[in-house]
Amino acid sequence: MSRPALEVAQIFRRHGLEYRKNHRLSRPQRQAMRDIEQCRTARLGGHLDVCSQGCGYLAISYNSCRNRHCPKCQSLKQARWLAARRERLLPTRYFHLVVTLPHDLQPLARGHPELVYNLLFEAASRALLQLARDYERLQAQIGFTAVLHTWDQDLNWHPHLHLVVTGGGLSLDGDRWIAARNSYLIPVKALSKIIRGKFLEALKKAWQEGKLQGWGPPAQFHGFLRKLRRKKWVVYAKESFGGSHQAFHYLSRYTHRVAISNQRLVSLAAGKVTFQARDNHRPGHKRLVTLTAPEFIRRFLWHVLPPRFVKIRHYGLMAPRNAKTKLEKARALLSLQTPGPMSEPQNREHDT
């Protein structure tokens, strides 16, 4: 891949100092800016590559910052993650699910990101495991990997989870593999309601324990909960085609992606940043988005995660504690089955 004409680091170097003077940043945000500005520069040091054959070739390679929000430091991590996950793949169909946090919760997520993100993971995972276990057309122990994203194509605040889920699971007694029927895994409307219920229950508990400081009087919070109970939580589900390897290759596009890649940047001129975004009204086409440099930096920094926050999590059969037990039992049972034909797609793939 050719080197991009513009990088996030260049935008930070040109406008970051002024932005930091005029805006209050969290420690992780300052660290991310500093690391991205210094990535692969002499400020981080480097090493000299010399030809061993004596041809005289010399090349300086500067060190990477290794910050997980840096657009230049994710490709190798992505490749290593994908290689590790392939060792735990099951020879079965997979489904792609997306669970989106309602817009009304976004201000709360900005003020208490770690709490809200953890509640989203917890509610979605518990609801999915419960419904797969109780749904009469499945009644199985499934496995899945969930990845948090917080942005949309315009860098707006848009927290959501991407999940890759096994197309079936172990029977509740663990003696057989139960495959999902056709291209249908679980009813998404029911899943949406269960996620909403579990999230709001946990949110209420967090408020009672004093974890939502500055929210206001009890009447205000309970009114907020009533409003959220009437909201429809958006849940998307579709079978992922191309087999298990393709399913996790698709998910790897999300695991180590940052808010915007350098390849999407077009220009930095007159204090404005222009970048490409997908055109949802014209599939396969791109559109241009132009923001002032301060607004671009502000939106980018929205998506800096809390320190040590785990954005990739594994559940059910894929959970680390089940890697040597239930997962291997499922693999053994699947190896005895003859794979059937892939079903036809019913919906377009969703990508945010």
Short mmCIF file of C-alpha atoms in Angstrom, two decimals:
data_model
loop_
_atom_site.label_atom_id
_atom_site.label_comp_id
_atom_site.label_asym_id
_atom_site.label_seq_id
_atom_site.Cartn_x
_atom_site.Cartn_y
_atom_site.Cartn_z
CA MET A 1 0.00 0.00 0.00
CA SER A 2 1.40 3.40 -0.99
CA ARG A 3 2.06 6.00 1.66
CA PRO A 4 -0.93 8.32 2.15
CA ALA A 5 -0.57 11.94 1.10
CA LEU A 6 -1.86 13.16 4.47
CA GLU A 7 -1.74 11.69 7.96
CA VAL A 8 -3.56 12.38 11.23
CA ALA A 9 -0.11 13.08 12.72
CA GLN A 10 0.39 16.01 10.34
CA ILE A 11 -2.94 17.52 11.37
CA PHE A 12 -1.99 17.17 15.04
CA ARG A 13 1.46 18.68 14.48
CA ARG A 14 0.03 21.68 12.67
CA HIS A 15 -3.03 22.39 14.81
CA GLY A 16 -2.62 20.29 17.97
CA LEU A 17 -0.73 22.84 20.06
CA GLU A 18 -3.37 25.52 19.57
CA TYR A 19 -6.13 22.99 20.23
CA ARG A 20 -4.56 21.91 23.53
CA LYS A 21 -4.32 25.56 24.63
CA ASN A 22 -8.02 26.14 24.03
CA HIS A 23 -9.53 22.84 25.16
CA ARG A 24 -9.41 20.76 28.30
CA LEU A 25 -8.28 17.23 27.47
CA SER A 26 -8.19 14.07 29.51
CA ARG A 27 -4.85 12.43 30.19
CA PRO A 28 -5.52 9.58 27.67
CA GLN A 29 -6.43 12.14 24.99
CA ARG A 30 -3.21 14.09 25.56
CA GLN A 31 -1.23 10.87 25.48
CA ALA A 32 -2.85 9.78 22.22
CA MET A 33 -2.11 13.12 20.56
CA ARG A 34 1.50 13.11 21.73
CA ASP A 35 2.10 9.52 20.63
CA ILE A 36 0.53 10.03 17.20
CA GLU A 37 2.57 13.20 16.63
CA GLN A 38 5.82 11.40 17.48
CA CYS A 39 5.10 8.05 15.81
CA ARG A 40 7.90 6.93 13.49
CA THR A 41 9.93 10.07 14.01
CA ALA A 42 13.40 10.65 15.41
CA ARG A 43 11.83 11.66 18.73
CA LEU A 44 11.07 7.99 19.46
CA GLY A 45 14.45 6.76 18.28
CA GLY A 46 15.05 4.06 15.71
CA HIS A 47 17.66 1.80 14.16
CA LEU A 48 19.89 1.70 11.09
CA ASP A 49 19.41 -1.00 8.45
CA VAL A 50 22.66 -1.85 6.66
CA CYS A 51 23.10 -4.20 3.71
CA SER A 52 25.02 -7.30 4.84
CA GLN A 53 26.45 -7.76 1.32
CA GLY A 54 28.44 -4.53 1.49
CA CYS A 55 26.56 -2.67 -1.24
CA GLY A 56 26.46 0.47 0.86
CA TYR A 57 22.68 0.56 1.32
CA LEU A 58 21.59 2.38 4.49
CA ALA A 59 18.09 3.07 5.78
CA ILE A 60 16.85 4.58 9.03
CA SER A 61 13.73 3.00 10.56
CA TYR A 62 12.07 5.02 13.30
CA ASN A 63 10.15 3.37 16.11
CA SER A 64 6.36 3.20 16.28
CA CYS A 65 4.41 4.70 19.17
CA ARG A 66 2.26 1.54 19.60
CA ASN A 67 -0.69 3.60 20.83
CA ARG A 68 -3.89 1.73 19.96
CA HIS A 69 -5.45 4.94 18.63
CA CYS A 70 -2.64 5.57 16.14
CA PRO A 71 -3.63 4.94 12.49
CA LYS A 72 -0.10 3.73 11.65
CA CYS A 73 0.28 1.14 14.41
CA GLN A 74 -2.65 -1.22 13.90
CA SER A 75 -1.92 -3.37 10.82
CA LEU A 76 0.56 -5.71 12.53
CA LYS A 77 -1.64 -6.04 15.62
CA GLN A 78 -4.61 -6.87 13.39
CA ALA A 79 -2.68 -9.61 11.56
CA ARG A 80 -1.48 -11.16 14.83
CA TRP A 81 -4.97 -11.05 16.33
CA LEU A 82 -6.48 -12.73 13.27
CA ALA A 83 -3.84 -15.47 13.32
CA ALA A 84 -4.58 -16.15 17.00
CA ARG A 85 -8.35 -16.27 16.45
CA ARG A 86 -8.05 -18.70 13.55
CA GLU A 87 -6.73 -21.27 15.99
CA ARG A 88 -10.12 -21.19 17.74
CA LEU A 89 -12.37 -21.16 14.71
CA LEU A 90 -15.13 -23.74 14.50
CA PRO A 91 -15.96 -25.31 11.11
CA THR A 92 -19.47 -23.90 11.05
CA ARG A 93 -21.50 -20.95 9.81
CA TYR A 94 -21.25 -17.58 11.55
CA PHE A 95 -23.57 -14.61 11.94
CA HIS A 96 -22.73 -10.91 12.13
CA LEU A 97 -24.68 -8.88 14.69
CA VAL A 98 -24.58 -5.16 15.45
CA VAL A 99 -25.99 -3.68 18.68
CA THR A 100 -26.25 0.12 18.75
CA LEU A 101 -26.45 2.31 21.84
CA PRO A 102 -29.49 4.65 21.56
CA HIS A 103 -28.73 8.29 20.81
CA ASP A 104 -30.32 9.38 24.11
CA LEU A 105 -27.57 7.58 26.03
CA GLN A 106 -24.69 9.23 24.22
CA PRO A 107 -24.30 12.21 26.61
CA LEU A 108 -24.15 9.76 29.51
CA ALA A 109 -21.56 7.69 27.64
CA ARG A 110 -19.35 10.74 27.13
CA GLY A 111 -19.41 11.55 30.83
CA HIS A 112 -19.03 7.95 32.04
CA PRO A 113 -17.55 6.07 29.05
CA GLU A 114 -16.05 3.09 30.86
CA LEU A 115 -19.23 2.43 32.84
CA VAL A 116 -21.58 2.72 29.85
CA TYR A 117 -19.37 0.68 27.51
CA ASN A 118 -19.06 -2.09 30.10
CA LEU A 119 -22.84 -2.10 30.60
CA LEU A 120 -23.33 -2.39 26.83
CA PHE A 121 -20.98 -5.39 26.64
CA GLU A 122 -22.63 -6.99 29.65
CA ALA A 123 -26.22 -6.46 28.52
CA ALA A 124 -25.62 -7.60 24.93
CA SER A 125 -23.63 -10.70 25.90
CA ARG A 126 -26.00 -11.83 28.65
CA ALA A 127 -29.05 -11.26 26.45
CA LEU A 128 -27.58 -13.16 23.49
CA LEU A 129 -26.48 -16.13 25.62
CA GLN A 130 -29.87 -16.21 27.36
CA LEU A 131 -31.94 -16.02 24.17
CA ALA A 132 -29.86 -18.69 22.40
CA ARG A 133 -30.34 -20.94 25.42
CA ASP A 134 -34.09 -20.34 25.77
CA TYR A 135 -35.20 -19.89 22.14
CA GLU A 136 -37.10 -23.07 21.26
CA ARG A 137 -35.66 -23.28 17.73
CA LEU A 138 -32.10 -23.25 19.04
CA GLN A 139 -31.66 -23.98 22.78
CA ALA A 140 -27.90 -24.11 22.56
CA GLN A 141 -24.69 -22.78 24.08
CA ILE A 142 -23.28 -20.47 21.42
CA GLY A 143 -19.94 -18.66 21.14
CA PHE A 144 -19.14 -15.15 19.94
CA THR A 145 -16.62 -12.33 19.87
CA ALA A 146 -17.70 -8.72 20.44
CA VAL A 147 -15.83 -5.56 19.41
CA LEU A 148 -16.67 -2.00 20.49
CA HIS A 149 -16.77 0.88 18.01
CA THR A 150 -17.70 4.44 18.96
CA TRP A 151 -17.81 6.29 15.63
CA ASP A 152 -19.59 6.58 12.31
CA GLN A 153 -18.15 7.54 8.92
CA ASP A 154 -18.25 11.26 9.80
CA LEU A 155 -16.42 10.67 13.12
CA ASN A 156 -19.61 11.40 15.05
CA TRP A 157 -20.28 9.70 18.37
CA HIS A 158 -21.95 6.38 17.55
CA PRO A 159 -21.20 3.62 20.13
CA HIS A 160 -22.07 0.12 18.92
CA LEU A 161 -20.89 -3.47 19.16
CA HIS A 162 -19.95 -5.75 16.28
CA LEU A 163 -20.38 -9.42 17.11
CA VAL A 164 -19.47 -12.57 15.17
CA VAL A 165 -21.60 -15.44 16.48
CA THR A 166 -21.47 -19.17 15.81
CA GLY A 167 -24.37 -20.40 13.68
CA GLY A 168 -25.44 -22.83 16.36
CA GLY A 169 -24.00 -24.26 19.53
CA LEU A 170 -23.64 -27.14 21.92
CA SER A 171 -26.83 -28.67 23.21
CA LEU A 172 -27.57 -27.77 26.81
CA ASP A 173 -26.38 -31.20 27.92
CA GLY A 174 -23.22 -30.78 25.81
CA ASP A 175 -23.70 -34.01 23.85
CA ARG A 176 -24.48 -32.72 20.35
CA TRP A 177 -24.11 -29.73 18.04
CA ILE A 178 -27.33 -27.86 17.21
CA ALA A 179 -27.12 -25.86 13.99
CA ALA A 180 -29.11 -22.69 13.39
CA ARG A 181 -31.92 -23.23 10.92
CA ASN A 182 -31.43 -21.86 7.40
CA SER A 183 -30.15 -18.25 7.56
CA TYR A 184 -31.89 -17.48 10.85
CA LEU A 185 -30.18 -17.44 14.25
CA ILE A 186 -32.42 -15.75 16.82
CA PRO A 187 -35.32 -13.21 16.69
CA VAL A 188 -33.67 -9.80 16.76
CA LYS A 189 -36.76 -7.98 18.07
CA ALA A 190 -36.78 -10.20 21.14
CA LEU A 191 -33.01 -9.77 21.50
CA SER A 192 -33.39 -5.98 21.32
CA LYS A 193 -35.95 -5.95 24.15
CA ILE A 194 -33.84 -8.21 26.37
CA ILE A 195 -30.74 -6.08 25.83
CA ARG A 196 -32.69 -2.93 26.66
CA GLY A 197 -34.08 -4.49 29.84
CA LYS A 198 -30.74 -5.78 31.07
CA PHE A 199 -28.93 -2.51 30.27
CA LEU A 200 -31.48 -0.30 32.03
CA GLU A 201 -31.59 -2.62 35.03
CA ALA A 202 -27.80 -2.41 35.36
CA LEU A 203 -27.86 1.36 34.77
CA LYS A 204 -30.39 1.83 37.57
CA LYS A 205 -28.21 -0.25 39.89
CA ALA A 206 -25.15 1.85 38.99
CA TRP A 207 -27.11 5.02 39.81
CA GLN A 208 -28.24 3.57 43.16
CA GLU A 209 -24.60 2.77 43.98
CA GLY A 210 -23.57 6.38 43.29
CA LYS A 211 -21.60 5.67 40.12
CA LEU A 212 -23.37 8.39 38.08
CA GLN A 213 -22.20 11.50 39.85
CA GLY A 214 -23.70 14.80 38.77
CA TRP A 215 -26.76 13.27 37.13
CA GLY A 216 -29.29 15.30 39.09
CA PRO A 217 -32.25 14.56 41.39
CA PRO A 218 -33.91 11.10 41.49
CA ALA A 219 -36.99 12.33 39.61
CA GLN A 220 -34.83 13.37 36.68
CA PHE A 221 -33.05 10.02 36.52
CA HIS A 222 -36.25 7.96 36.75
CA GLY A 223 -37.82 10.09 34.03
CA PHE A 224 -34.76 9.38 31.90
CA LEU A 225 -35.20 5.62 32.47
CA ARG A 226 -38.88 5.78 31.50
CA LYS A 227 -37.95 7.50 28.27
CA LEU A 228 -35.32 4.84 27.48
CA ARG A 229 -37.79 2.01 28.13
CA ARG A 230 -39.92 3.38 25.29
CA LYS A 231 -36.98 3.57 22.88
CA LYS A 232 -36.39 0.91 20.26
CA TRP A 233 -32.84 -0.44 20.49
CA VAL A 234 -31.41 -1.10 17.05
CA VAL A 235 -30.10 -4.65 16.61
CA TYR A 236 -28.99 -6.02 13.24
CA ALA A 237 -28.28 -9.66 12.37
CA LYS A 238 -27.23 -11.36 9.16
CA GLU A 239 -25.46 -14.55 8.22
CA SER A 240 -21.83 -13.98 7.32
CA PHE A 241 -20.99 -15.74 4.07
CA GLY A 242 -17.71 -17.24 2.98
CA GLY A 243 -17.11 -19.61 5.89
CA SER A 244 -15.57 -19.24 9.33
CA HIS A 245 -12.26 -17.80 8.10
CA GLN A 246 -14.06 -15.11 6.13
CA ALA A 247 -16.24 -14.26 9.12
CA PHE A 248 -13.26 -13.50 11.36
CA HIS A 249 -11.34 -11.81 8.56
CA TYR A 250 -14.34 -9.51 8.26
CA LEU A 251 -14.38 -8.92 12.02
CA SER A 252 -10.64 -8.18 12.02
CA ARG A 253 -11.46 -5.07 9.98
CA TYR A 254 -13.11 -3.77 13.16
CA THR A 255 -10.86 -5.11 15.92
CA HIS A 256 -7.92 -2.74 15.41
CA ARG A 257 -9.52 0.01 13.37
CA VAL A 258 -9.22 3.54 14.73
CA ALA A 259 -11.70 6.38 14.23
CA ILE A 260 -10.26 7.22 10.80
CA SER A 261 -7.45 5.77 8.69
CA ASN A 262 -4.83 7.93 7.00
CA GLN A 263 -5.95 6.54 3.65
CA ARG A 264 -9.29 8.35 4.00
CA LEU A 265 -7.68 11.78 4.43
CA VAL A 266 -7.75 13.97 1.33
CA SER A 267 -6.41 17.43 2.19
CA LEU A 268 -5.46 19.93 4.89
CA ALA A 269 -5.80 23.48 3.62
CA ALA A 270 -6.87 26.85 5.02
CA GLY A 271 -7.39 25.31 8.45
CA LYS A 272 -9.83 22.68 7.16
CA VAL A 273 -9.58 18.89 6.86
CA THR A 274 -11.29 17.01 4.05
CA PHE A 275 -11.70 13.24 4.14
CA GLN A 276 -13.61 10.51 2.34
CA ALA A 277 -16.69 8.79 3.76
CA ARG A 278 -18.97 6.09 2.47
CA ASP A 279 -22.08 7.33 0.67
CA ASN A 280 -24.96 5.33 2.11
CA HIS A 281 -27.31 6.66 -0.57
CA ARG A 282 -25.06 5.41 -3.38
CA PRO A 283 -23.54 2.03 -2.50
CA GLY A 284 -19.97 1.73 -3.69
CA HIS A 285 -19.47 5.49 -3.91
CA LYS A 286 -17.60 7.92 -1.68
CA ARG A 287 -18.47 11.42 -0.54
CA LEU A 288 -16.28 14.19 0.86
CA VAL A 289 -16.60 15.59 4.39
CA THR A 290 -14.90 18.86 5.33
CA LEU A 291 -14.38 19.98 8.92
CA THR A 292 -12.34 22.72 10.50
CA ALA A 293 -9.10 21.35 11.95
CA PRO A 294 -10.23 21.94 15.57
CA GLU A 295 -13.52 20.14 14.89
CA PHE A 296 -11.68 17.23 13.26
CA ILE A 297 -9.39 16.93 16.29
CA ARG A 298 -12.34 17.19 18.67
CA ARG A 299 -14.21 14.38 16.92
CA PHE A 300 -11.11 12.19 16.71
CA LEU A 301 -10.45 12.56 20.44
CA TRP A 302 -14.04 11.61 21.27
CA HIS A 303 -13.05 8.05 20.44
CA VAL A 304 -10.00 7.71 22.68
CA LEU A 305 -10.88 4.86 25.03
CA PRO A 306 -10.28 4.80 28.80
CA PRO A 307 -6.87 3.40 29.82
CA ARG A 308 -6.63 -0.41 29.71
CA PHE A 309 -10.22 -0.69 28.53
CA VAL A 310 -10.78 -4.04 26.78
CA LYS A 311 -12.60 -3.42 23.48
CA ILE A 312 -12.47 -7.03 22.20
CA ARG A 313 -14.21 -9.66 24.34
CA HIS A 314 -15.06 -13.34 23.92
CA TYR A 315 -18.12 -15.13 25.30
CA GLY A 316 -19.76 -18.53 25.54
CA LEU A 317 -17.81 -21.18 23.68
CA MET A 318 -15.24 -18.54 22.71
CA ALA A 319 -14.58 -17.46 26.31
CA PRO A 320 -10.99 -18.21 27.44
CA ARG A 321 -12.23 -20.50 30.21
CA ASN A 322 -13.96 -22.72 27.62
CA ALA A 323 -11.13 -22.85 25.07
CA LYS A 324 -9.90 -26.28 26.20
CA THR A 325 -13.27 -27.74 27.17
CA LYS A 326 -16.55 -26.77 25.51
CA LEU A 327 -14.90 -25.28 22.43
CA GLU A 328 -12.94 -28.47 21.76
CA LYS A 329 -16.06 -30.57 22.39
CA ALA A 330 -17.92 -28.49 19.80
CA ARG A 331 -15.05 -28.89 17.33
CA ALA A 332 -15.07 -32.66 17.78
CA LEU A 333 -18.85 -32.87 17.26
CA LEU A 334 -18.71 -30.65 14.16
CA SER A 335 -15.96 -32.78 12.62
CA LEU A 336 -18.41 -35.69 12.58
CA GLN A 337 -21.02 -33.75 10.61
CA THR A 338 -21.25 -33.29 6.85
CA PRO A 339 -21.45 -29.57 6.01
CA GLY A 340 -24.59 -28.55 4.18
CA PRO A 341 -24.99 -25.93 1.42
CA MET A 342 -24.75 -22.28 2.30
CA SER A 343 -28.06 -20.44 2.36
CA GLU A 344 -28.78 -17.42 0.18
CA PRO A 345 -28.34 -13.91 1.60
CA GLN A 346 -31.47 -12.04 2.63
CA ASN A 347 -30.06 -8.63 3.62
CA ARG A 348 -27.17 -6.43 2.63
CA GLU A 349 -24.07 -6.44 4.81
CA HIS A 350 -23.96 -3.69 7.43
CA ASP A 351 -20.75 -1.71 7.85
CA THR A 352 -20.24 1.31 10.10
#
